[in-house]
Coordinates of C-alpha atoms and ligand atoms in Angstrom, one line a residue:
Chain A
X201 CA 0.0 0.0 0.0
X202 CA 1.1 3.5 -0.9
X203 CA 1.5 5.9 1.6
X204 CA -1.3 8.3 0.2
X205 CA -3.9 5.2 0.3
X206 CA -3.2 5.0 4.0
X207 CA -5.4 7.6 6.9
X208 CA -4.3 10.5 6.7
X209 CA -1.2 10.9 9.4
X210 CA -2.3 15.1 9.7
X211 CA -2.4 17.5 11.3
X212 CA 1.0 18.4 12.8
X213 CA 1.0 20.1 15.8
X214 CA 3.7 22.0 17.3
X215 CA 3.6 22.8 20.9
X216 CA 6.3 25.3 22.3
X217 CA 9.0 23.9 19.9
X218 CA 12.3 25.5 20.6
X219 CA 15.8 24.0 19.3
X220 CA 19.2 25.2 20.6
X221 CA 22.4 24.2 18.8
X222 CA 25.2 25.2 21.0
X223 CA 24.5 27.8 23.3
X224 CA 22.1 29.5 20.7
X225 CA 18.5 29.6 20.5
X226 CA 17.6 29.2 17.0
X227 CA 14.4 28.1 17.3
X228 CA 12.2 29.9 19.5
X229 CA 8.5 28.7 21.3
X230 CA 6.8 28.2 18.2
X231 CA 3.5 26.4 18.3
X232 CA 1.0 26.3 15.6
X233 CA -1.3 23.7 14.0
X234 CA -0.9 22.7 10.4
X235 CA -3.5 20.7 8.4
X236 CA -4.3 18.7 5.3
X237 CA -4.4 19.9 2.3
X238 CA -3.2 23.2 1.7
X239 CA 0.5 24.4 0.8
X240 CA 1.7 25.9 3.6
X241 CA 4.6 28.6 2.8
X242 CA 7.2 29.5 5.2
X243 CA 8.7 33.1 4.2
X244 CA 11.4 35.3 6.4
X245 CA 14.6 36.6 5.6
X246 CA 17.8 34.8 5.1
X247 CA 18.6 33.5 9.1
X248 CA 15.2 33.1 10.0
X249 CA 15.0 29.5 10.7
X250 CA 12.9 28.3 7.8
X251 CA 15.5 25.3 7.2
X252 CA 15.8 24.5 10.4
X253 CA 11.7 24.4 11.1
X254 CA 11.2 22.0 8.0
X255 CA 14.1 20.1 9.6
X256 CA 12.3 19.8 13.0
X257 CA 8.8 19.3 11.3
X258 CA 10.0 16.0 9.0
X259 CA 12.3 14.6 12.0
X260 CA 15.9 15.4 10.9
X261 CA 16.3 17.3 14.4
X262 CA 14.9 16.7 17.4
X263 CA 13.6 19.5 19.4
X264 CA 15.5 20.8 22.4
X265 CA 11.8 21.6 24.3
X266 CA 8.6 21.6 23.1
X267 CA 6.6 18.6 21.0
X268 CA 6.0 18.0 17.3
X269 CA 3.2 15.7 17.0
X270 CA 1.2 14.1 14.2
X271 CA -2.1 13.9 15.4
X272 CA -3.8 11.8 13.0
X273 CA -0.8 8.9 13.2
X274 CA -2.0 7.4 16.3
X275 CA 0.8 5.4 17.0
X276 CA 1.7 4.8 13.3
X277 CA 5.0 5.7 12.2
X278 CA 5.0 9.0 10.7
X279 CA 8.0 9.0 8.8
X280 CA 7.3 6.9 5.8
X281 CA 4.5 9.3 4.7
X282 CA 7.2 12.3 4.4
X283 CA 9.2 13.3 1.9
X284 CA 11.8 16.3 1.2
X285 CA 13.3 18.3 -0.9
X286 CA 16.4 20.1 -0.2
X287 CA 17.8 23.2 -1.3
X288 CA 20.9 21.2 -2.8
X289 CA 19.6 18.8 -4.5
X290 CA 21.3 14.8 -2.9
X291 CA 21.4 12.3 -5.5
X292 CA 23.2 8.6 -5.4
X293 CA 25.7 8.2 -7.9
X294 CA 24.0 6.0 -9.8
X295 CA 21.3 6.5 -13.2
X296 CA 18.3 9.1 -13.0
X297 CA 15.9 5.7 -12.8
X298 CA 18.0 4.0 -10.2
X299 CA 17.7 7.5 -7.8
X300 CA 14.2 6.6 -8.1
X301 CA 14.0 2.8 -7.8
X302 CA 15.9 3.2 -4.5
X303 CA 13.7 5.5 -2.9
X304 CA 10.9 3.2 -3.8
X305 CA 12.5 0.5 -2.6
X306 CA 13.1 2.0 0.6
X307 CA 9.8 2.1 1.2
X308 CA 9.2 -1.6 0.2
X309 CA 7.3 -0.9 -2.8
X310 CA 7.3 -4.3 -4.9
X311 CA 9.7 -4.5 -8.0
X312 CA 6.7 -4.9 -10.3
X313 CA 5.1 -1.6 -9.4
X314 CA 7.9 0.5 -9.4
X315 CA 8.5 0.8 -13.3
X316 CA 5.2 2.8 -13.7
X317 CA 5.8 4.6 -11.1
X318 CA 9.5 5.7 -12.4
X319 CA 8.5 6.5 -15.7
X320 CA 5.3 8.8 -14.4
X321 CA 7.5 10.7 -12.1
X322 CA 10.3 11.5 -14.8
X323 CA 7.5 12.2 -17.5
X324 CA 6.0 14.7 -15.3
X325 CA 9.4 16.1 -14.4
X326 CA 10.6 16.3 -17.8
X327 CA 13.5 13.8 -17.1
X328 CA 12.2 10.9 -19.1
X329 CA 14.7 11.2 -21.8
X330 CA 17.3 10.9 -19.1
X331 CA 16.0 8.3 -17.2
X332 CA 19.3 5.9 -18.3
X333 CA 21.8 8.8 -18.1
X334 CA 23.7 9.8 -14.7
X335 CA 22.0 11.6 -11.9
X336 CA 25.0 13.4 -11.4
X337 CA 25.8 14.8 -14.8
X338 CA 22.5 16.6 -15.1
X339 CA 22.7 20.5 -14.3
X340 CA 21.6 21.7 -11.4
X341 CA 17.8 22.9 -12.2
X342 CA 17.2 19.0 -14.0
X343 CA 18.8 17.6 -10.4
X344 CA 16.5 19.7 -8.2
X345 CA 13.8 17.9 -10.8
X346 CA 14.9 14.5 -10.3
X347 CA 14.6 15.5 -6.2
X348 CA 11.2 16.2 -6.8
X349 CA 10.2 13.6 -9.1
X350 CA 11.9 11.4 -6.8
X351 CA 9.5 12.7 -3.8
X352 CA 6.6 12.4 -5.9
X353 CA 7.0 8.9 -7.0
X354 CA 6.6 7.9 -3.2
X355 CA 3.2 9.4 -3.1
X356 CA 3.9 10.9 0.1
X357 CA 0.9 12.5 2.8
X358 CA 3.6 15.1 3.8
X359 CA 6.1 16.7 1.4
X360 CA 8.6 19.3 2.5
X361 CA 10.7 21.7 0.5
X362 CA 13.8 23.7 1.4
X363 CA 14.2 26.7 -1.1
X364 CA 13.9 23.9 -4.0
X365 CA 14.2 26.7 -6.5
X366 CA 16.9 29.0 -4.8
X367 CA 19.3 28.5 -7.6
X368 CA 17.8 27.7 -10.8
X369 CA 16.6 29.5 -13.9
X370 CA 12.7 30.4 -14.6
X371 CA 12.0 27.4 -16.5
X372 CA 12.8 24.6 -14.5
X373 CA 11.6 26.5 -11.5
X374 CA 8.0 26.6 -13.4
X375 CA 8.1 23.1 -13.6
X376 CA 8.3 22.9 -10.1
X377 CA 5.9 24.8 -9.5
X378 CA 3.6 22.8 -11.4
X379 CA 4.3 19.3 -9.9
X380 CA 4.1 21.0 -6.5
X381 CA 0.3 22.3 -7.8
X382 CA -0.4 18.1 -9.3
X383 CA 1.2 16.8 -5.6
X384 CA -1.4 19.2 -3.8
X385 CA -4.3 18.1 -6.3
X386 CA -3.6 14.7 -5.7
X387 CA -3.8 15.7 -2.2
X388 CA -0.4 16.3 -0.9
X389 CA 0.0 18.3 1.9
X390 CA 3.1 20.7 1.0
X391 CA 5.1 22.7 3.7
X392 CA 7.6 24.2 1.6
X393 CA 10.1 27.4 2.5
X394 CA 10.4 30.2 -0.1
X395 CA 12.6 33.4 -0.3
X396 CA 10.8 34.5 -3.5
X397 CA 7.8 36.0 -2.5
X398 CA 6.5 35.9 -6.6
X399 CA 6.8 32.3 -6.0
X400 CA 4.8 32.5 -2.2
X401 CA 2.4 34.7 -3.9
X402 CA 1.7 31.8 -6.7
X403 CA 1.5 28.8 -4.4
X404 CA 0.6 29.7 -1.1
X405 CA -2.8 28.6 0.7
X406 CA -1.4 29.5 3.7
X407 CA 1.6 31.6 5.3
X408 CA 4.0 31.7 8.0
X409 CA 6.1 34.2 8.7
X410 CA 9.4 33.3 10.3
X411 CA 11.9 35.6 12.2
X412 CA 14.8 35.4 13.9
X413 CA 13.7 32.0 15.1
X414 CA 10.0 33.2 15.8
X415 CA 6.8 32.4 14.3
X416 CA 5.6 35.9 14.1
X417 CA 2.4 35.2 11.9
X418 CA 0.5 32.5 10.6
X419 CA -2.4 33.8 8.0
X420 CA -4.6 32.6 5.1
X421 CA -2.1 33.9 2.0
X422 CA -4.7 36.1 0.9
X423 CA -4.9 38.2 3.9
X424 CA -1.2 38.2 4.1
X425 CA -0.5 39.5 1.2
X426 CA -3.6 41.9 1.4
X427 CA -2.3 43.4 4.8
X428 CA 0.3 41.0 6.9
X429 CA -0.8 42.1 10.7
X430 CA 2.9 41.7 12.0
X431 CA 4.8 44.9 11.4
X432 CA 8.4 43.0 10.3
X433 CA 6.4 40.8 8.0
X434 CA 4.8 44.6 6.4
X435 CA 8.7 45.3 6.2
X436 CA 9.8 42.1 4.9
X437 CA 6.9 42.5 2.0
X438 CA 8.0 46.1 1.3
X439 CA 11.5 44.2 0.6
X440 CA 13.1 46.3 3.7
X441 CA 14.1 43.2 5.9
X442 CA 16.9 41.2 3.5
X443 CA 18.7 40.4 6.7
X444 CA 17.2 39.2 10.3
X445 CA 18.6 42.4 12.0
X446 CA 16.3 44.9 12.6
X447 CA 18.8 47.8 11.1
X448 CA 17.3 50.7 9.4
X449 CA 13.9 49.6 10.6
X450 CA 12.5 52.0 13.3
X451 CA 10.0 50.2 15.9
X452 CA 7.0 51.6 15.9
Chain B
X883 CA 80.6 3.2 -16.9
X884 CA 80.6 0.1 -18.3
X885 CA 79.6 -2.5 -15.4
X886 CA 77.1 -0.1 -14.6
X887 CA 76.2 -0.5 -18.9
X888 CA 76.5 -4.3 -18.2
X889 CA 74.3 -4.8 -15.4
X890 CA 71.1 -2.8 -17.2
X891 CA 71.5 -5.0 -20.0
X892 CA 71.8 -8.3 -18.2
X893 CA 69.2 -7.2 -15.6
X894 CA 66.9 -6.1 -18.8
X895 CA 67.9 -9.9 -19.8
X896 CA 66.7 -11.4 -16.5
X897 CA 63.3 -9.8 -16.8
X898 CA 63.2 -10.5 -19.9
X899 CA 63.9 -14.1 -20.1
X900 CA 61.7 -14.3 -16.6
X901 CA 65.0 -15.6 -14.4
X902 CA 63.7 -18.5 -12.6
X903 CA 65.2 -17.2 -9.0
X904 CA 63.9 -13.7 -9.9
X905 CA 60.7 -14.9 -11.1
X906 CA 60.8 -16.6 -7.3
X907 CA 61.1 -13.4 -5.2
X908 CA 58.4 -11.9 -7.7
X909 CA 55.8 -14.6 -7.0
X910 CA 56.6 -14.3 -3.4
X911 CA 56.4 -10.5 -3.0
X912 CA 53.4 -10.4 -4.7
X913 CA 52.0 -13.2 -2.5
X914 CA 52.8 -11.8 1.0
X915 CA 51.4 -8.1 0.1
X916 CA 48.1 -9.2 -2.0
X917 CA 47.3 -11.1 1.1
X918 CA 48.3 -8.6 3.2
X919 CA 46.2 -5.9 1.0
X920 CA 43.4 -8.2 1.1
X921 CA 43.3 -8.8 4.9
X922 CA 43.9 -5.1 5.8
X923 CA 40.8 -4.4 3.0
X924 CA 38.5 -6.5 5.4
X925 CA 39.3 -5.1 8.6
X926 CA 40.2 -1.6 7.3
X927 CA 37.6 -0.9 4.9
X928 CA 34.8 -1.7 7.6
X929 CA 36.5 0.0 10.2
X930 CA 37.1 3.3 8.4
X931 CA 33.4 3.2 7.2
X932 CA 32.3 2.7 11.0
X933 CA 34.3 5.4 12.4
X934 CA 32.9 7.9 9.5
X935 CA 29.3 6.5 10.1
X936 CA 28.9 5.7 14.3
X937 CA 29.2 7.6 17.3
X938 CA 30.3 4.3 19.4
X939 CA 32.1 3.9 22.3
X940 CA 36.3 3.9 21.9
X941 CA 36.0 5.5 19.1
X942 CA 38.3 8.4 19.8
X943 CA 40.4 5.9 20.8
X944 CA 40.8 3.8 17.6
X945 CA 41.5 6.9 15.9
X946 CA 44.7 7.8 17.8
X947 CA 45.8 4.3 17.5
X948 CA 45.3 4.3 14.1
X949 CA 47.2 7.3 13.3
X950 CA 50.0 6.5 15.2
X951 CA 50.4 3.5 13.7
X952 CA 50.2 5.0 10.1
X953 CA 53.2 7.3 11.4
X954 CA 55.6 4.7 12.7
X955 CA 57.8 3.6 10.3
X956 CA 57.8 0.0 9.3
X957 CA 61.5 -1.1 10.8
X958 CA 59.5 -0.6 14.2
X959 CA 56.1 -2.4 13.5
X960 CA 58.6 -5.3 12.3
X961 CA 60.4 -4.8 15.6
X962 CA 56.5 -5.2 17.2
X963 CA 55.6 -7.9 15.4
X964 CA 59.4 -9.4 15.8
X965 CA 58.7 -9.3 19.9
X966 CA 55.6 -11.0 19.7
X967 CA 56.6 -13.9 17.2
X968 CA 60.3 -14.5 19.0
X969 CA 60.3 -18.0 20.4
X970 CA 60.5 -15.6 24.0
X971 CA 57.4 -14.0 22.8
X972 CA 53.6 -14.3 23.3
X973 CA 52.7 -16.0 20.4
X974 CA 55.8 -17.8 20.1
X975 CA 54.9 -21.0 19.9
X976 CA 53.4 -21.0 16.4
X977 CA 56.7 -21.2 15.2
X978 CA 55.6 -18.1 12.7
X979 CA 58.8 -15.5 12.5
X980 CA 60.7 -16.0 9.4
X981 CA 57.6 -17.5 7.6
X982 CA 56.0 -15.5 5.2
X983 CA 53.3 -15.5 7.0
X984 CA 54.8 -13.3 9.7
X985 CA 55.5 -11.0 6.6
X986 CA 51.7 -10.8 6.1
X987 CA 50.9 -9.9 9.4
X988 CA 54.0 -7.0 9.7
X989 CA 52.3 -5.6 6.2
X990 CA 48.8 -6.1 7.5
X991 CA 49.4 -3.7 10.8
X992 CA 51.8 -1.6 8.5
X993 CA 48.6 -0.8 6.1
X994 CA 45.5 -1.4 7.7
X995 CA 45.6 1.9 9.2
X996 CA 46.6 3.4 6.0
X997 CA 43.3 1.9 4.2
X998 CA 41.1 2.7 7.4
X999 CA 42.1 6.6 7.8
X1000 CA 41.8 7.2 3.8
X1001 CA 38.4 5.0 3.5
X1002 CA 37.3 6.8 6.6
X1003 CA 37.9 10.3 4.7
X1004 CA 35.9 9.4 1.8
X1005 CA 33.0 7.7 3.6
X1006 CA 33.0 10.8 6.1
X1007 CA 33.1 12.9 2.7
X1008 CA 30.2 11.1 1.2
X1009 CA 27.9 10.7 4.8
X1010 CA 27.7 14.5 5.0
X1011 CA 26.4 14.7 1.5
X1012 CA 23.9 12.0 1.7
X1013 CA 22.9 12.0 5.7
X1014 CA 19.9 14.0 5.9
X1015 CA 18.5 12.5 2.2
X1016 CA 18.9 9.1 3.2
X1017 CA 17.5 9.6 7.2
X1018 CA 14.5 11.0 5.0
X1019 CA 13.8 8.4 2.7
X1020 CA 14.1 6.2 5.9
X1021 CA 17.2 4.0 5.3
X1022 CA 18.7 2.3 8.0
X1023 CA 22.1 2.4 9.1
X1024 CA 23.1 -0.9 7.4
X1025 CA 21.0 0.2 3.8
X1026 CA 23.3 3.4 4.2
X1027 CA 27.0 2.1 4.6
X1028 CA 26.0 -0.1 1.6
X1029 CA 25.1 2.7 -0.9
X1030 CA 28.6 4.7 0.8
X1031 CA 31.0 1.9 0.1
X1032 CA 29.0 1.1 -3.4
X1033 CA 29.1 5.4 -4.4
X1034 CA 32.8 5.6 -2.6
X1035 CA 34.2 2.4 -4.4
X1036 CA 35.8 4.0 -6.5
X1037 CA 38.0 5.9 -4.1
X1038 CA 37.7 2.8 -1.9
X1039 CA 39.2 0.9 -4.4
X1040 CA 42.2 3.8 -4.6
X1041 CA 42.8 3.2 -1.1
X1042 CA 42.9 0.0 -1.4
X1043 CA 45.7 0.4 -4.4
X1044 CA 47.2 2.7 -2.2
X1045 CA 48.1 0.4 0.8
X1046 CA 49.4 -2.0 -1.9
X1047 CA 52.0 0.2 -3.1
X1048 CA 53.1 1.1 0.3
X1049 CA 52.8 -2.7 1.2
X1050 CA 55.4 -4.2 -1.9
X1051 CA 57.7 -1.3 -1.6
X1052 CA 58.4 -2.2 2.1
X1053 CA 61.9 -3.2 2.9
X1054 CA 62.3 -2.8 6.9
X1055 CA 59.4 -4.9 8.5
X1056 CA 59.6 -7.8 5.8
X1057 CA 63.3 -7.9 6.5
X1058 CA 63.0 -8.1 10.3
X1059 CA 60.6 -10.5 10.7
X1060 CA 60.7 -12.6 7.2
X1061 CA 64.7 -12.8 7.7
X1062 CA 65.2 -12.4 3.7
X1063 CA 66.1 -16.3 3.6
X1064 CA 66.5 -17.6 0.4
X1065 CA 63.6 -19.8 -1.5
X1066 CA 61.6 -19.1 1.9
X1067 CA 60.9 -15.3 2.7
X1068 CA 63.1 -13.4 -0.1
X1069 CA 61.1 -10.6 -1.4
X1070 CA 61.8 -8.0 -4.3
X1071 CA 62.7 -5.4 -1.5
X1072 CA 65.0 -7.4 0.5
X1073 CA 66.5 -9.4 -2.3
X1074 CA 67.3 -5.7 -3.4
X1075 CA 68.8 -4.2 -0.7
X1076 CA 71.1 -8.1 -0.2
X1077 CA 72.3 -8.4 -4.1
X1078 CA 73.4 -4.3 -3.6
X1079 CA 75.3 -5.8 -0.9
X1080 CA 77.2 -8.5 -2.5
X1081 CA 77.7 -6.0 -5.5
X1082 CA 75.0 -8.0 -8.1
X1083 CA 73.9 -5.0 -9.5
X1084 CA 72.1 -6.9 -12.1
X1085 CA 69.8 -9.2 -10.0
X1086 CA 69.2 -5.5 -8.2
X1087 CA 68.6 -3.4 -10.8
X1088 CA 66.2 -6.4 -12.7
X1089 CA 64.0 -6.5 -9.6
X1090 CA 64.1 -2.4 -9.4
X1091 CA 62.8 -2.0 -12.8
X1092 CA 59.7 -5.0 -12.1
X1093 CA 58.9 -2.8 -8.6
X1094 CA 59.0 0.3 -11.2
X1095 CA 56.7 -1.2 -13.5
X1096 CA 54.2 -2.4 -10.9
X1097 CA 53.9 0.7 -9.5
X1098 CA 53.2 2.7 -12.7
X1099 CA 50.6 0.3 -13.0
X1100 CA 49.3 0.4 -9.5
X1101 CA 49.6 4.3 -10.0
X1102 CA 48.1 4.1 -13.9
X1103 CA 45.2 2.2 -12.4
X1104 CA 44.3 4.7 -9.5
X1105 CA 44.8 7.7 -12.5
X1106 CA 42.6 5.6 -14.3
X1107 CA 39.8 5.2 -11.3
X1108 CA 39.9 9.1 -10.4
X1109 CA 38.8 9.6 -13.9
X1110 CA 36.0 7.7 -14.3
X1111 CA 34.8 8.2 -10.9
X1112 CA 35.2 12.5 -11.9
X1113 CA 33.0 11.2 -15.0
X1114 CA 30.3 10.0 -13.0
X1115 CA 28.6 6.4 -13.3
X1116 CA 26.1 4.7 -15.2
X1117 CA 25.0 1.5 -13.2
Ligands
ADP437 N1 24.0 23.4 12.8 C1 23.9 24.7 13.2 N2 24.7 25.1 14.2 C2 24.6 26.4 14.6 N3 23.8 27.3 14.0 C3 23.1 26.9 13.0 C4 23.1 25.6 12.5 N4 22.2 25.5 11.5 C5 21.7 26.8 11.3 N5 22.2 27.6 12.2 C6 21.8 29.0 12.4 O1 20.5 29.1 12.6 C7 19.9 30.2 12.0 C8 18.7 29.8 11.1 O2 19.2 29.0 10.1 P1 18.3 28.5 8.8 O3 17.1 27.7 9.4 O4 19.2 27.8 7.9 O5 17.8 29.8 8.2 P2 16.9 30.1 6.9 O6 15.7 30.8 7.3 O7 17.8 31.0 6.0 O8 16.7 28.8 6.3 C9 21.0 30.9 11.2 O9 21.4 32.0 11.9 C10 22.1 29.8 11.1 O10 23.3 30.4 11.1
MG438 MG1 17.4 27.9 4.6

């Protein structure tokens, strides 16, 4: 069984997260609920703590206090509905099909389903004329596709992206964008981060605004981008807050 | 001028004509440090992955052992291994020193550390690539040291070559505890350094050029690896 046939393992709470690497406190008492189906955008400037909140969310770190719970998993394992996408994009060295036939296999799917499953993912990605060449020789933007088309082949309930189209041109980043738009159709849930605000504009259902470790608002994306209620995240719109420091910004 | 003319050609001649008593000390050299590379590939291999891979107690530890012993030079791991195989000596009584099988066992602790440390860098490389993705797509520690040694093996294999070349070019364990006795634990190395001795510059210089050859090819091959592993793979 795929992961998206199984009950839904949603929503994910967060209750009073905070994560300290060191002696810094980079996370800081964030609590908020996210549900099924939406896309969920997570904007703030550079430093904010947008990688390291997907990071806590999938299970790659482990809160320092505070609780991240699935509510709907019940005792299931939640990890095997997840999936992510980094911002650099981690292939094996090995052929664009065989990225994806070990992720599948990961996850126990049988030998005989996997083919379809291959050549769907790297259809929609635009990969399938690659499909025998080496994941590591494609450029950048057509790796950060393979990521994707990776994720998507798992079917997962949960799929987080890190900036998945920090670094590469308009094209491939529409692309993106699109299988993002089929996963949520298909009923996805996406938590993805975003420094492009075009981009958060275009996708978002939902929106939180990170900064300096803080959740500072969580809205509907329309009424953020209508009027954010937090006064850094009116700054960080107006494209005055590039940095986390508060520096030519006067408090009101 | 001329004996030195003399013994190229003749030594030329001897590998040429593949001198039986040269071809001896060629079989046996290569026999004492294949098995020595292969030995020190199963225990180093592993152990460089696992110290690149776990957090496990005694861990620091191995790690200074292991880099002292790729700094001591090989006349004093023969000296160790000499103490230790002596009829005085713990394992004594397996009648093992001058046997080429004592030779294995100086050149295994002379280049396990070697292959551990540099299969340790490139699984250490590779892990903080592929952590995170692989903790995400919910592999287990076992799935993931088998796709690092199978994405490292290139550079795996270079270590490998690596410890080989230091392992047939050794002179000063192999003497101490093989003895260089003829027919029973001459090697290339120690037949050199004996037939320099006695003045037979030809036997010396035959054997030099066969340890110059192998290593161009050890060092052709690893040239050769680097490449195709900059090239990338197609399974
Ligand atoms: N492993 C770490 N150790 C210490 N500090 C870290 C670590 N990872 C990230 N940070 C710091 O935490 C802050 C938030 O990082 P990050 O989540 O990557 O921000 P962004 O919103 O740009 O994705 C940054 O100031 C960063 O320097
Ligand atoms: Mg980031």
């Amino acid at each position: 069984m795929m992961s998206a046939d199984a009950p839904t393992i949603l929503p994910l709470e967060l209750n009073a997260v905070s994560l300290t690497l060191g002696d810094k406190r980079l996370i800081k008492d964030i609590s908020c609920t996210l549900e099924a189906p939406q896309i969920t955008i997570i904007i703030g400037p550079n430093g904010a703590g947008k990688s390291l909140l997907l990071r806590l969310c999938h299970g790659l770190l482990q809160p320092s206090a505070g609780a991240i719970d699935w509510r709907g998993a019940a005792g299931r394992n939640p990890s095997p509905h997840q999936a992510m996408v980094f911002q650099r994009p981690v292939l094996l060295r090995r052929s664009v099909q065989a990225n994806i036939d070990f992720a599948l296999s990961l996850r126990k799917v049988p030998r005989r389903r996997r083919r379809a499953l291959i050549e769907e993912a790297l259809t929609r990605a635009g990969l399938k004329r690659f499909a025998k060449s080496s994941a590591r020789l494609l450029s950048f933007g057509e790796q950060q596709r393979l990521a994707l088309a990776r994720s998507w082949a798992l079917r997962p309930q949960v799929l987080f992206l890190d900036e998945p189209t920090a670094s590469i041109d308009p094209a491939a980043t529409h692309v993106i964008e699109e299988v993002i738009l089929a996963m949520r159709e298909e009923g996805t849930k996406i938590i993805m981060s975003t420094h492009d605000l075009g981009q958060a504009r275009r996708l978002a259902d939902e929106v939180l605004f990170l900064h300096r470790g803080r959740l500072k608002e969580k809205s509907d994306a329309a009424a953020f981008f209508a009027a954010p209620k937090n006064d850094l995240a009116q700054a960080f719109l107006r494209g005055e807050l590039l940095w986390w420091q508060r520096r030519e910004l006067t408090p009101p | 001028m001329t004996d030195f003319g003399a013994a190229i050609s003749t030594a030329f001649a001897l590998v040429a004509n593949l001198d039986s008593d040269l071809s001896e000390v060629v079989a046996l050299s290569l026999q004492v440090s294949l098995s020595a590379v292969l030995i020190a590939s199963i225990i180093g291999l592993p152990v460089g992955a696992a110290l690149a891979l776990f957090r496990f107690p005694g861990r620091t530890f191995l790690v200074i052992v292991l880099n002292a012993f790729m700094g001591l030079p090989p006349v004093v791991i023969g000296l160790i291994v000499y103490l230790l195989l002596s009829r005085a000596g713990p394992f004594g009584v397996l009648g093992l020193l001058f046997t080429p099988t004592a030779m294995i066992i100086a050149q295994v602790l002379l280049i396990t550390p070697l292959i551990a440390a540099l299969a340790r860098q490139v699984m250490e490389t590779l892990w903080l690539e592929y952590e995170e993705q692989l903790r995400s797509l919910g592999s287990t520690p076992l799935r993931s040291l088998g796709v690092l040694l199978r994405d490292g093996r290139y550079s795996l294999v270079t270590a490998v070559l690596a410890g080989f070349g230091r392992a047939i070019a050794e002179v000063g364990a192999v003497m101490i505890v093989g003895g260089n006795i003829d027919h029973v634990t001459r090697v290339m190395t120690t037949s050199i350094a004996l037939e320099v001795s006695k003045g037979n510059l030809a036997l010396a210089l035959g054997l030099g050029i066969i340890l110059v050859i192998l290593s161009v090819l050890v060092n052709g091959l690893v040239y050769v690896l680097r490449g195709i592993h900059r090239q990338g793979v197609t399974p």
